[in-house]
Amino acid sequence: MPPRGSQGSCLLCRKTITKREAALHVKDCLESSGWPRGQNPSLLIAVQGHRMGSYWLLLLARQDSTLAELDSLIRDVWVECCGHLSGFTIQGQRFTRSAECSEMDMKFPLSRVLSPGVPFLYEYDFGSTTMLDLHVVDSHPVSPPESPLCLLARNTPPKVPCDTCGRPAEFRLRDDDGESCIHLCRRCVAAPDHDPWCIEVISNSPRDSVCGYEEDAGAAVTWYPPGWMHEDLIDPELEALIERIQ
Ligand SMILES: [Zn+2]
Ligand SMILES: [Zn+2]
Ligand SMILES: [Zn+2]
């Protein structure tokens, strides 16, 4: 069962919200956002990890935005590692996109292929696949101001305890054969007896620990509401620690 109480943040007012209340909350925030009202209502779309419901996003999409643009948002915020193939499955129909950026199959505007309430599926990388469940939650008269799609809310990182002290872990250490791993907090990872090549940062993504995936704050922030900066998405203390241990 997805943890419906899973916490996240509204990216409009920056308050902490739960997954359960997220859609209602962002609709209120959109009302007072001052964003333009489009000719056609925009779509409020929920995305979550398949069987990994603690990873979730809410986004606003103009009706004329395309599947390719939705694919780009998902890649930038959550899954892009090495340009794998991706695809949507909507009511039995497949729409795919290759690493060479052929957008042919994803050129369709969302209004042509999606309707409220109908679930659809996203897959990234048809080898070590990351699967996501999506659906249109609602429509809303407000449009994203600067881009066809805009992220409105996302989960806060699921809590993983440090295997040494129990505080929230931020790093993963794999053994040489990559079969087992431990999680460590930033204090315990600073102990000098770890092999720096085995240390990874735990990412806030359903693709965490798959195919060397690493979060890219610079790419993700391009889909955030106006006012968000690259620096808002990174923790300088953590960056400095990574520099030191790697
Ligand atoms: Zn809000
Ligand atoms: Zn990859
Ligand atoms: Zn610790």
PDB file of C-alpha atoms and ligand atoms in Angstrom:
ATOM      1  CA  MET A   1       0.000   0.000   0.000  1.00  0.00           C
ATOM      2  CA  PRO A   2       1.329   3.447  -0.818  1.00  0.00           C
ATOM      3  CA  PRO A   3       1.971   5.399   2.363  1.00  0.00           C
ATOM      4  CA  ARG A   4      -0.750   8.001   1.886  1.00  0.00           C
ATOM      5  CA  GLY A   5       0.562   9.975   4.842  1.00  0.00           C
ATOM      6  CA  SER A   6       3.907  10.334   3.036  1.00  0.00           C
ATOM      7  CA  GLN A   7       5.220  13.871   3.424  1.00  0.00           C
ATOM      8  CA  GLY A   8       6.208  16.319   0.765  1.00  0.00           C
ATOM      9  CA  SER A   9       6.453  20.009  -0.019  1.00  0.00           C
ATOM     10  CA  CYS A  10       4.250  22.389  -1.920  1.00  0.00           C
ATOM     11  CA  LEU A  11       6.633  24.165  -4.302  1.00  0.00           C
ATOM     12  CA  LEU A  12       4.344  27.202  -4.499  1.00  0.00           C
ATOM     13  CA  CYS A  13       4.144  28.161  -0.798  1.00  0.00           C
ATOM     14  CA  ARG A  14       7.045  25.845   0.274  1.00  0.00           C
ATOM     15  CA  LYS A  15       4.996  24.378   3.141  1.00  0.00           C
ATOM     16  CA  THR A  16       5.167  20.746   4.234  1.00  0.00           C
ATOM     17  CA  ILE A  17       2.110  18.798   3.093  1.00  0.00           C
ATOM     18  CA  THR A  18       1.041  15.147   3.078  1.00  0.00           C
ATOM     19  CA  LYS A  19       0.448  13.152  -0.069  1.00  0.00           C
ATOM     20  CA  ARG A  20      -3.207  12.763   0.889  1.00  0.00           C
ATOM     21  CA  GLU A  21      -3.852  16.504   1.036  1.00  0.00           C
ATOM     22  CA  ALA A  22      -1.470  17.500  -1.778  1.00  0.00           C
ATOM     23  CA  ALA A  23      -3.979  17.888  -4.628  1.00  0.00           C
ATOM     24  CA  LEU A  24      -6.428  19.994  -2.607  1.00  0.00           C
ATOM     25  CA  HIS A  25      -3.597  22.050  -1.182  1.00  0.00           C
ATOM     26  CA  VAL A  26      -1.965  22.910  -4.517  1.00  0.00           C
ATOM     27  CA  LYS A  27      -5.341  23.846  -6.003  1.00  0.00           C
ATOM     28  CA  ASP A  28      -5.719  26.446  -3.234  1.00  0.00           C
ATOM     29  CA  CYS A  29      -2.186  27.699  -3.828  1.00  0.00           C
ATOM     30  CA  LEU A  30      -2.829  27.922  -7.596  1.00  0.00           C
ATOM     31  CA  GLU A  31      -5.890  30.100  -6.907  1.00  0.00           C
ATOM     32  CA  SER A  32      -3.731  32.652  -5.101  1.00  0.00           C
ATOM     33  CA  SER A  33      -0.656  32.243  -7.334  1.00  0.00           C
ATOM     34  CA  GLY A  34      -1.419  35.096  -9.699  1.00  0.00           C
ATOM     35  CA  TRP A  35      -0.553  32.763 -12.600  1.00  0.00           C
ATOM     36  CA  PRO A  36      -2.410  33.381 -15.873  1.00  0.00           C
ATOM     37  CA  ARG A  37      -5.740  31.781 -16.694  1.00  0.00           C
ATOM     38  CA  GLY A  38      -5.396  29.997 -20.008  1.00  0.00           C
ATOM     39  CA  GLN A  39      -7.965  29.644 -22.770  1.00  0.00           C
ATOM     40  CA  ASN A  40      -8.279  25.979 -21.869  1.00  0.00           C
ATOM     41  CA  PRO A  41      -7.972  24.545 -18.367  1.00  0.00           C
ATOM     42  CA  SER A  42      -4.641  22.913 -17.510  1.00  0.00           C
ATOM     43  CA  LEU A  43      -4.271  19.345 -16.276  1.00  0.00           C
ATOM     44  CA  LEU A  44      -3.230  18.474 -12.743  1.00  0.00           C
ATOM     45  CA  ILE A  45      -1.221  15.257 -13.052  1.00  0.00           C
ATOM     46  CA  ALA A  46      -0.102  12.926 -10.237  1.00  0.00           C
ATOM     47  CA  VAL A  47       2.975  10.731 -10.719  1.00  0.00           C
ATOM     48  CA  GLN A  48       4.251   8.078  -8.336  1.00  0.00           C
ATOM     49  CA  GLY A  49       6.729   5.222  -8.297  1.00  0.00           C
ATOM     50  CA  HIS A  50       5.135   1.920  -9.292  1.00  0.00           C
ATOM     51  CA  ARG A  51       4.818   0.025  -5.995  1.00  0.00           C
ATOM     52  CA  MET A  52       6.977   2.821  -4.533  1.00  0.00           C
ATOM     53  CA  GLY A  53       4.275   5.226  -3.437  1.00  0.00           C
ATOM     54  CA  SER A  54       6.514   7.224  -1.122  1.00  0.00           C
ATOM     55  CA  TYR A  55       7.969   8.822  -4.277  1.00  0.00           C
ATOM     56  CA  TRP A  56       5.345  11.159  -5.725  1.00  0.00           C
ATOM     57  CA  LEU A  57       4.992  14.340  -7.772  1.00  0.00           C
ATOM     58  CA  LEU A  58       2.142  16.663  -8.662  1.00  0.00           C
ATOM     59  CA  LEU A  59       2.463  18.818 -11.753  1.00  0.00           C
ATOM     60  CA  LEU A  60       0.432  21.240 -13.815  1.00  0.00           C
ATOM     61  CA  ALA A  61       0.421  20.797 -17.593  1.00  0.00           C
ATOM     62  CA  ARG A  62      -1.045  23.033 -20.256  1.00  0.00           C
ATOM     63  CA  GLN A  63      -3.425  21.093 -22.494  1.00  0.00           C
ATOM     64  CA  ASP A  64      -1.197  21.754 -25.502  1.00  0.00           C
ATOM     65  CA  SER A  65       1.942  20.446 -23.768  1.00  0.00           C
ATOM     66  CA  THR A  66       3.143  17.181 -25.271  1.00  0.00           C
ATOM     67  CA  LEU A  67       4.042  13.713 -24.053  1.00  0.00           C
ATOM     68  CA  ALA A  68       7.652  14.556 -25.022  1.00  0.00           C
ATOM     69  CA  GLU A  69       7.599  17.508 -22.616  1.00  0.00           C
ATOM     70  CA  LEU A  70       6.135  15.347 -19.843  1.00  0.00           C
ATOM     71  CA  ASP A  71       8.869  12.794 -20.572  1.00  0.00           C
ATOM     72  CA  SER A  72      11.513  15.541 -20.295  1.00  0.00           C
ATOM     73  CA  LEU A  73      10.171  16.680 -16.923  1.00  0.00           C
ATOM     74  CA  ILE A  74      10.194  13.122 -15.558  1.00  0.00           C
ATOM     75  CA  ARG A  75      13.717  12.527 -16.886  1.00  0.00           C
ATOM     76  CA  ASP A  76      15.084  15.770 -15.426  1.00  0.00           C
ATOM     77  CA  VAL A  77      13.455  15.451 -12.016  1.00  0.00           C
ATOM     78  CA  TRP A  78      13.590  11.726 -11.398  1.00  0.00           C
ATOM     79  CA  VAL A  79      15.138   9.231 -13.814  1.00  0.00           C
ATOM     80  CA  GLU A  80      17.698  10.373 -16.405  1.00  0.00           C
ATOM     81  CA  CYS A  81      20.975   8.465 -16.092  1.00  0.00           C
ATOM     82  CA  CYS A  82      22.350   7.612 -19.547  1.00  0.00           C
ATOM     83  CA  GLY A  83      19.778   8.464 -22.170  1.00  0.00           C
ATOM     84  CA  HIS A  84      17.780   5.222 -22.122  1.00  0.00           C
ATOM     85  CA  LEU A  85      14.611   4.663 -24.107  1.00  0.00           C
ATOM     86  CA  SER A  86      11.365   5.659 -22.411  1.00  0.00           C
ATOM     87  CA  GLY A  87       7.684   5.186 -23.085  1.00  0.00           C
ATOM     88  CA  PHE A  88       4.120   5.891 -22.003  1.00  0.00           C
ATOM     89  CA  THR A  89       1.336   3.313 -22.146  1.00  0.00           C
ATOM     90  CA  ILE A  90      -2.076   4.986 -22.296  1.00  0.00           C
ATOM     91  CA  GLN A  91      -5.154   2.814 -22.634  1.00  0.00           C
ATOM     92  CA  GLY A  92      -3.178   0.089 -24.348  1.00  0.00           C
ATOM     93  CA  GLN A  93      -1.372   2.431 -26.742  1.00  0.00           C
ATOM     94  CA  ARG A  94       2.416   2.852 -26.569  1.00  0.00           C
ATOM     95  CA  PHE A  95       4.277   6.109 -27.112  1.00  0.00           C
ATOM     96  CA  THR A  96       8.066   5.774 -27.013  1.00  0.00           C
ATOM     97  CA  ARG A  97      11.090   8.034 -27.289  1.00  0.00           C
ATOM     98  CA  SER A  98      14.641   6.995 -28.067  1.00  0.00           C
ATOM     99  CA  ALA A  99      17.921   8.363 -26.790  1.00  0.00           C
ATOM    100  CA  GLU A 100      18.424  10.101 -30.153  1.00  0.00           C
ATOM    101  CA  CYS A 101      15.596  12.400 -29.149  1.00  0.00           C
ATOM    102  CA  SER A 102      13.205  11.273 -31.829  1.00  0.00           C
ATOM    103  CA  GLU A 103      10.023  12.833 -30.542  1.00  0.00           C
ATOM    104  CA  MET A 104       7.838  11.379 -33.274  1.00  0.00           C
ATOM    105  CA  ASP A 105       5.908   9.087 -31.014  1.00  0.00           C
ATOM    106  CA  MET A 106       5.571  11.620 -28.232  1.00  0.00           C
ATOM    107  CA  LYS A 107       4.605  14.700 -30.211  1.00  0.00           C
ATOM    108  CA  PHE A 108       0.941  14.397 -29.194  1.00  0.00           C
ATOM    109  CA  PRO A 109      -0.581  17.104 -27.012  1.00  0.00           C
ATOM    110  CA  LEU A 110      -1.752  15.746 -23.661  1.00  0.00           C
ATOM    111  CA  SER A 111      -5.331  16.839 -24.352  1.00  0.00           C
ATOM    112  CA  ARG A 112      -5.425  14.376 -27.290  1.00  0.00           C
ATOM    113  CA  VAL A 113      -4.305  11.308 -25.324  1.00  0.00           C
ATOM    114  CA  LEU A 114      -5.232  11.841 -21.655  1.00  0.00           C
ATOM    115  CA  SER A 115      -8.490  12.166 -19.843  1.00  0.00           C
ATOM    116  CA  PRO A 116      -9.214  12.795 -16.171  1.00  0.00           C
ATOM    117  CA  GLY A 117      -9.143   9.729 -13.958  1.00  0.00           C
ATOM    118  CA  VAL A 118      -7.654   7.358 -16.548  1.00  0.00           C
ATOM    119  CA  PRO A 119      -4.454   5.799 -15.210  1.00  0.00           C
ATOM    120  CA  PHE A 120      -1.413   5.526 -17.473  1.00  0.00           C
ATOM    121  CA  LEU A 121       2.069   4.114 -17.186  1.00  0.00           C
ATOM    122  CA  TYR A 122       5.568   5.474 -17.777  1.00  0.00           C
ATOM    123  CA  GLU A 123       8.682   3.357 -18.212  1.00  0.00           C
ATOM    124  CA  TYR A 124      12.274   4.553 -18.374  1.00  0.00           C
ATOM    125  CA  ASP A 125      15.003   2.152 -19.562  1.00  0.00           C
ATOM    126  CA  PHE A 126      13.659  -1.140 -20.849  1.00  0.00           C
ATOM    127  CA  GLY A 127      16.530  -3.050 -19.170  1.00  0.00           C
ATOM    128  CA  SER A 128      16.629  -1.956 -15.531  1.00  0.00           C
ATOM    129  CA  THR A 129      13.195  -0.407 -15.858  1.00  0.00           C
ATOM    130  CA  THR A 130      11.849   2.332 -13.600  1.00  0.00           C
ATOM    131  CA  MET A 131       8.051   2.227 -13.762  1.00  0.00           C
ATOM    132  CA  LEU A 132       5.780   5.095 -12.765  1.00  0.00           C
ATOM    133  CA  ASP A 133       2.007   5.296 -12.343  1.00  0.00           C
ATOM    134  CA  LEU A 134       0.317   8.487 -13.503  1.00  0.00           C
ATOM    135  CA  HIS A 135      -3.177   9.892 -13.704  1.00  0.00           C
ATOM    136  CA  VAL A 136      -4.899  13.188 -14.385  1.00  0.00           C
ATOM    137  CA  VAL A 137      -6.303  14.206 -11.003  1.00  0.00           C
ATOM    138  CA  ASP A 138      -8.282  17.215 -12.154  1.00  0.00           C
ATOM    139  CA  SER A 139      -8.230  20.207 -14.424  1.00  0.00           C
ATOM    140  CA  HIS A 140      -7.545  23.774 -13.300  1.00  0.00           C
ATOM    141  CA  PRO A 141      -8.156  27.155 -14.985  1.00  0.00           C
ATOM    142  CA  VAL A 142      -4.653  28.422 -14.107  1.00  0.00           C
ATOM    143  CA  SER A 143      -1.728  27.817 -16.507  1.00  0.00           C
ATOM    144  CA  PRO A 144       1.980  27.457 -15.734  1.00  0.00           C
ATOM    145  CA  PRO A 145       3.429  30.947 -16.322  1.00  0.00           C
ATOM    146  CA  GLU A 146       6.777  30.241 -17.988  1.00  0.00           C
ATOM    147  CA  SER A 147       6.743  26.720 -19.396  1.00  0.00           C
ATOM    148  CA  PRO A 148       4.215  24.207 -20.726  1.00  0.00           C
ATOM    149  CA  LEU A 149       4.561  22.107 -17.566  1.00  0.00           C
ATOM    150  CA  CYS A 150       5.426  22.994 -13.993  1.00  0.00           C
ATOM    151  CA  LEU A 151       6.122  20.892 -10.939  1.00  0.00           C
ATOM    152  CA  LEU A 152       3.858  21.857  -8.011  1.00  0.00           C
ATOM    153  CA  ALA A 153       4.676  19.400  -5.226  1.00  0.00           C
ATOM    154  CA  ARG A 154       7.002  16.491  -4.519  1.00  0.00           C
ATOM    155  CA  ASN A 155       7.730  14.049  -1.716  1.00  0.00           C
ATOM    156  CA  THR A 156      10.400  14.694   0.854  1.00  0.00           C
ATOM    157  CA  PRO A 157      13.104  11.988   0.831  1.00  0.00           C
ATOM    158  CA  PRO A 158      11.823   8.757   2.429  1.00  0.00           C
ATOM    159  CA  LYS A 159      13.610   8.210   5.738  1.00  0.00           C
ATOM    160  CA  VAL A 160      16.299   5.530   5.777  1.00  0.00           C
ATOM    161  CA  PRO A 161      17.990   4.959   9.145  1.00  0.00           C
ATOM    162  CA  CYS A 162      21.797   5.006   9.440  1.00  0.00           C
ATOM    163  CA  ASP A 163      22.988   1.428  10.060  1.00  0.00           C
ATOM    164  CA  THR A 164      25.490   2.680  12.619  1.00  0.00           C
ATOM    165  CA  CYS A 165      23.621   5.240  14.715  1.00  0.00           C
ATOM    166  CA  GLY A 166      20.002   5.289  13.547  1.00  0.00           C
ATOM    167  CA  ARG A 167      19.922   8.952  12.436  1.00  0.00           C
ATOM    168  CA  PRO A 168      18.594   9.680   8.914  1.00  0.00           C
ATOM    169  CA  ALA A 169      21.034   8.198   6.383  1.00  0.00           C
ATOM    170  CA  GLU A 170      22.139  10.118   3.283  1.00  0.00           C
ATOM    171  CA  PHE A 171      24.758   7.742   1.875  1.00  0.00           C
ATOM    172  CA  ARG A 172      24.903   4.167   0.643  1.00  0.00           C
ATOM    173  CA  LEU A 173      28.050   2.043   0.779  1.00  0.00           C
ATOM    174  CA  ARG A 174      28.234  -1.047  -1.400  1.00  0.00           C
ATOM    175  CA  ASP A 175      30.611  -3.921  -0.868  1.00  0.00           C
ATOM    176  CA  ASP A 176      33.025  -4.914  -3.661  1.00  0.00           C
ATOM    177  CA  ASP A 177      30.669  -7.267  -5.499  1.00  0.00           C
ATOM    178  CA  GLY A 178      27.832  -4.761  -5.203  1.00  0.00           C
ATOM    179  CA  GLU A 179      25.553  -7.341  -3.620  1.00  0.00           C
ATOM    180  CA  SER A 180      25.101  -5.884  -0.175  1.00  0.00           C
ATOM    181  CA  CYS A 181      25.090  -2.342   1.082  1.00  0.00           C
ATOM    182  CA  ILE A 182      24.777  -0.287   4.230  1.00  0.00           C
ATOM    183  CA  HIS A 183      23.301   3.161   4.798  1.00  0.00           C
ATOM    184  CA  LEU A 184      25.098   5.881   6.711  1.00  0.00           C
ATOM    185  CA  CYS A 185      24.350   9.372   7.973  1.00  0.00           C
ATOM    186  CA  ARG A 186      26.705  12.261   7.163  1.00  0.00           C
ATOM    187  CA  ARG A 187      28.430  11.984  10.536  1.00  0.00           C
ATOM    188  CA  CYS A 188      29.159   8.252  10.275  1.00  0.00           C
ATOM    189  CA  VAL A 189      30.221   8.418   6.600  1.00  0.00           C
ATOM    190  CA  ALA A 190      33.014  10.830   7.567  1.00  0.00           C
ATOM    191  CA  ALA A 191      34.807   8.032   9.463  1.00  0.00           C
ATOM    192  CA  PRO A 192      38.073   7.430   7.573  1.00  0.00           C
ATOM    193  CA  ASP A 193      37.745   3.660   7.099  1.00  0.00           C
ATOM    194  CA  HIS A 194      35.412   3.678   4.067  1.00  0.00           C
ATOM    195  CA  ASP A 195      36.477   3.064   0.484  1.00  0.00           C
ATOM    196  CA  PRO A 196      35.503   6.336  -1.264  1.00  0.00           C
ATOM    197  CA  TRP A 197      34.724   4.507  -4.539  1.00  0.00           C
ATOM    198  CA  CYS A 198      31.882   2.609  -2.902  1.00  0.00           C
ATOM    199  CA  ILE A 199      30.075   5.658  -1.512  1.00  0.00           C
ATOM    200  CA  GLU A 200      26.894   6.906  -3.212  1.00  0.00           C
ATOM    201  CA  VAL A 201      24.478   9.645  -2.222  1.00  0.00           C
ATOM    202  CA  ILE A 202      20.944   8.315  -1.636  1.00  0.00           C
ATOM    203  CA  SER A 203      18.723  10.100  -4.161  1.00  0.00           C
ATOM    204  CA  ASN A 204      15.125  11.233  -3.759  1.00  0.00           C
ATOM    205  CA  SER A 205      13.927   9.267  -6.768  1.00  0.00           C
ATOM    206  CA  PRO A 206      12.297   5.933  -7.581  1.00  0.00           C
ATOM    207  CA  ARG A 207      15.447   5.306  -9.681  1.00  0.00           C
ATOM    208  CA  ASP A 208      17.633   5.532  -6.575  1.00  0.00           C
ATOM    209  CA  SER A 209      20.523   3.004  -6.746  1.00  0.00           C
ATOM    210  CA  VAL A 210      19.650   1.898 -10.316  1.00  0.00           C
ATOM    211  CA  CYS A 211      22.265   2.194 -13.121  1.00  0.00           C
ATOM    212  CA  GLY A 212      24.358   4.792 -11.284  1.00  0.00           C
ATOM    213  CA  TYR A 213      21.476   7.282 -11.206  1.00  0.00           C
ATOM    214  CA  GLU A 214      22.338  10.612  -9.555  1.00  0.00           C
ATOM    215  CA  GLU A 215      20.030  13.554  -8.995  1.00  0.00           C
ATOM    216  CA  ASP A 216      20.660  16.595 -11.191  1.00  0.00           C
ATOM    217  CA  ALA A 217      19.426  19.667  -9.327  1.00  0.00           C
ATOM    218  CA  GLY A 218      20.280  21.963 -12.254  1.00  0.00           C
ATOM    219  CA  ALA A 219      18.029  19.992 -14.606  1.00  0.00           C
ATOM    220  CA  ALA A 220      15.242  19.505 -12.048  1.00  0.00           C
ATOM    221  CA  VAL A 221      14.953  23.179 -11.107  1.00  0.00           C
ATOM    222  CA  THR A 222      14.053  24.149 -14.684  1.00  0.00           C
ATOM    223  CA  TRP A 223      10.628  22.560 -14.025  1.00  0.00           C
ATOM    224  CA  TYR A 224      10.079  24.260 -10.647  1.00  0.00           C
ATOM    225  CA  PRO A 225       7.782  27.279 -10.226  1.00  0.00           C
ATOM    226  CA  PRO A 226       9.325  30.733 -10.864  1.00  0.00           C
ATOM    227  CA  GLY A 227      11.481  31.884  -7.948  1.00  0.00           C
ATOM    228  CA  TRP A 228      13.285  28.597  -7.355  1.00  0.00           C
ATOM    229  CA  MET A 229      17.053  28.625  -7.859  1.00  0.00           C
ATOM    230  CA  HIS A 230      19.523  25.809  -8.363  1.00  0.00           C
ATOM    231  CA  GLU A 231      20.984  26.609  -4.917  1.00  0.00           C
ATOM    232  CA  ASP A 232      17.597  26.002  -3.269  1.00  0.00           C
ATOM    233  CA  LEU A 233      17.837  22.347  -4.245  1.00  0.00           C
ATOM    234  CA  ILE A 234      21.305  21.610  -2.946  1.00  0.00           C
ATOM    235  CA  ASP A 235      22.774  21.471   0.547  1.00  0.00           C
ATOM    236  CA  PRO A 236      26.223  23.155   0.540  1.00  0.00           C
ATOM    237  CA  GLU A 237      27.283  21.245   3.645  1.00  0.00           C
ATOM    238  CA  LEU A 238      26.486  17.942   1.951  1.00  0.00           C
ATOM    239  CA  GLU A 239      28.260  19.012  -1.268  1.00  0.00           C
ATOM    240  CA  ALA A 240      31.371  19.927   0.737  1.00  0.00           C
ATOM    241  CA  LEU A 241      31.279  16.575   2.532  1.00  0.00           C
ATOM    242  CA  ILE A 242      31.016  14.686  -0.784  1.00  0.00           C
ATOM    243  CA  GLU A 243      34.031  16.622  -2.133  1.00  0.00           C
ATOM    244  CA  ARG A 244      35.987  15.677   0.976  1.00  0.00           C
ATOM    245  CA  ILE A 245      35.230  11.950   1.007  1.00  0.00           C
ATOM    246  CA  GLN A 246      35.408  11.191  -2.714  1.00  0.00           C
TER     247      GLN A 246
HETATM  248 ZN    ZN B   1       1.131  25.564  -1.024  1.00  0.00          ZN
HETATM  249 ZN    ZN B   2      21.576   4.293 -17.159  1.00  0.00          ZN
HETATM  250 ZN    ZN B   3      25.122   7.494  11.624  1.00  0.00          ZN
END
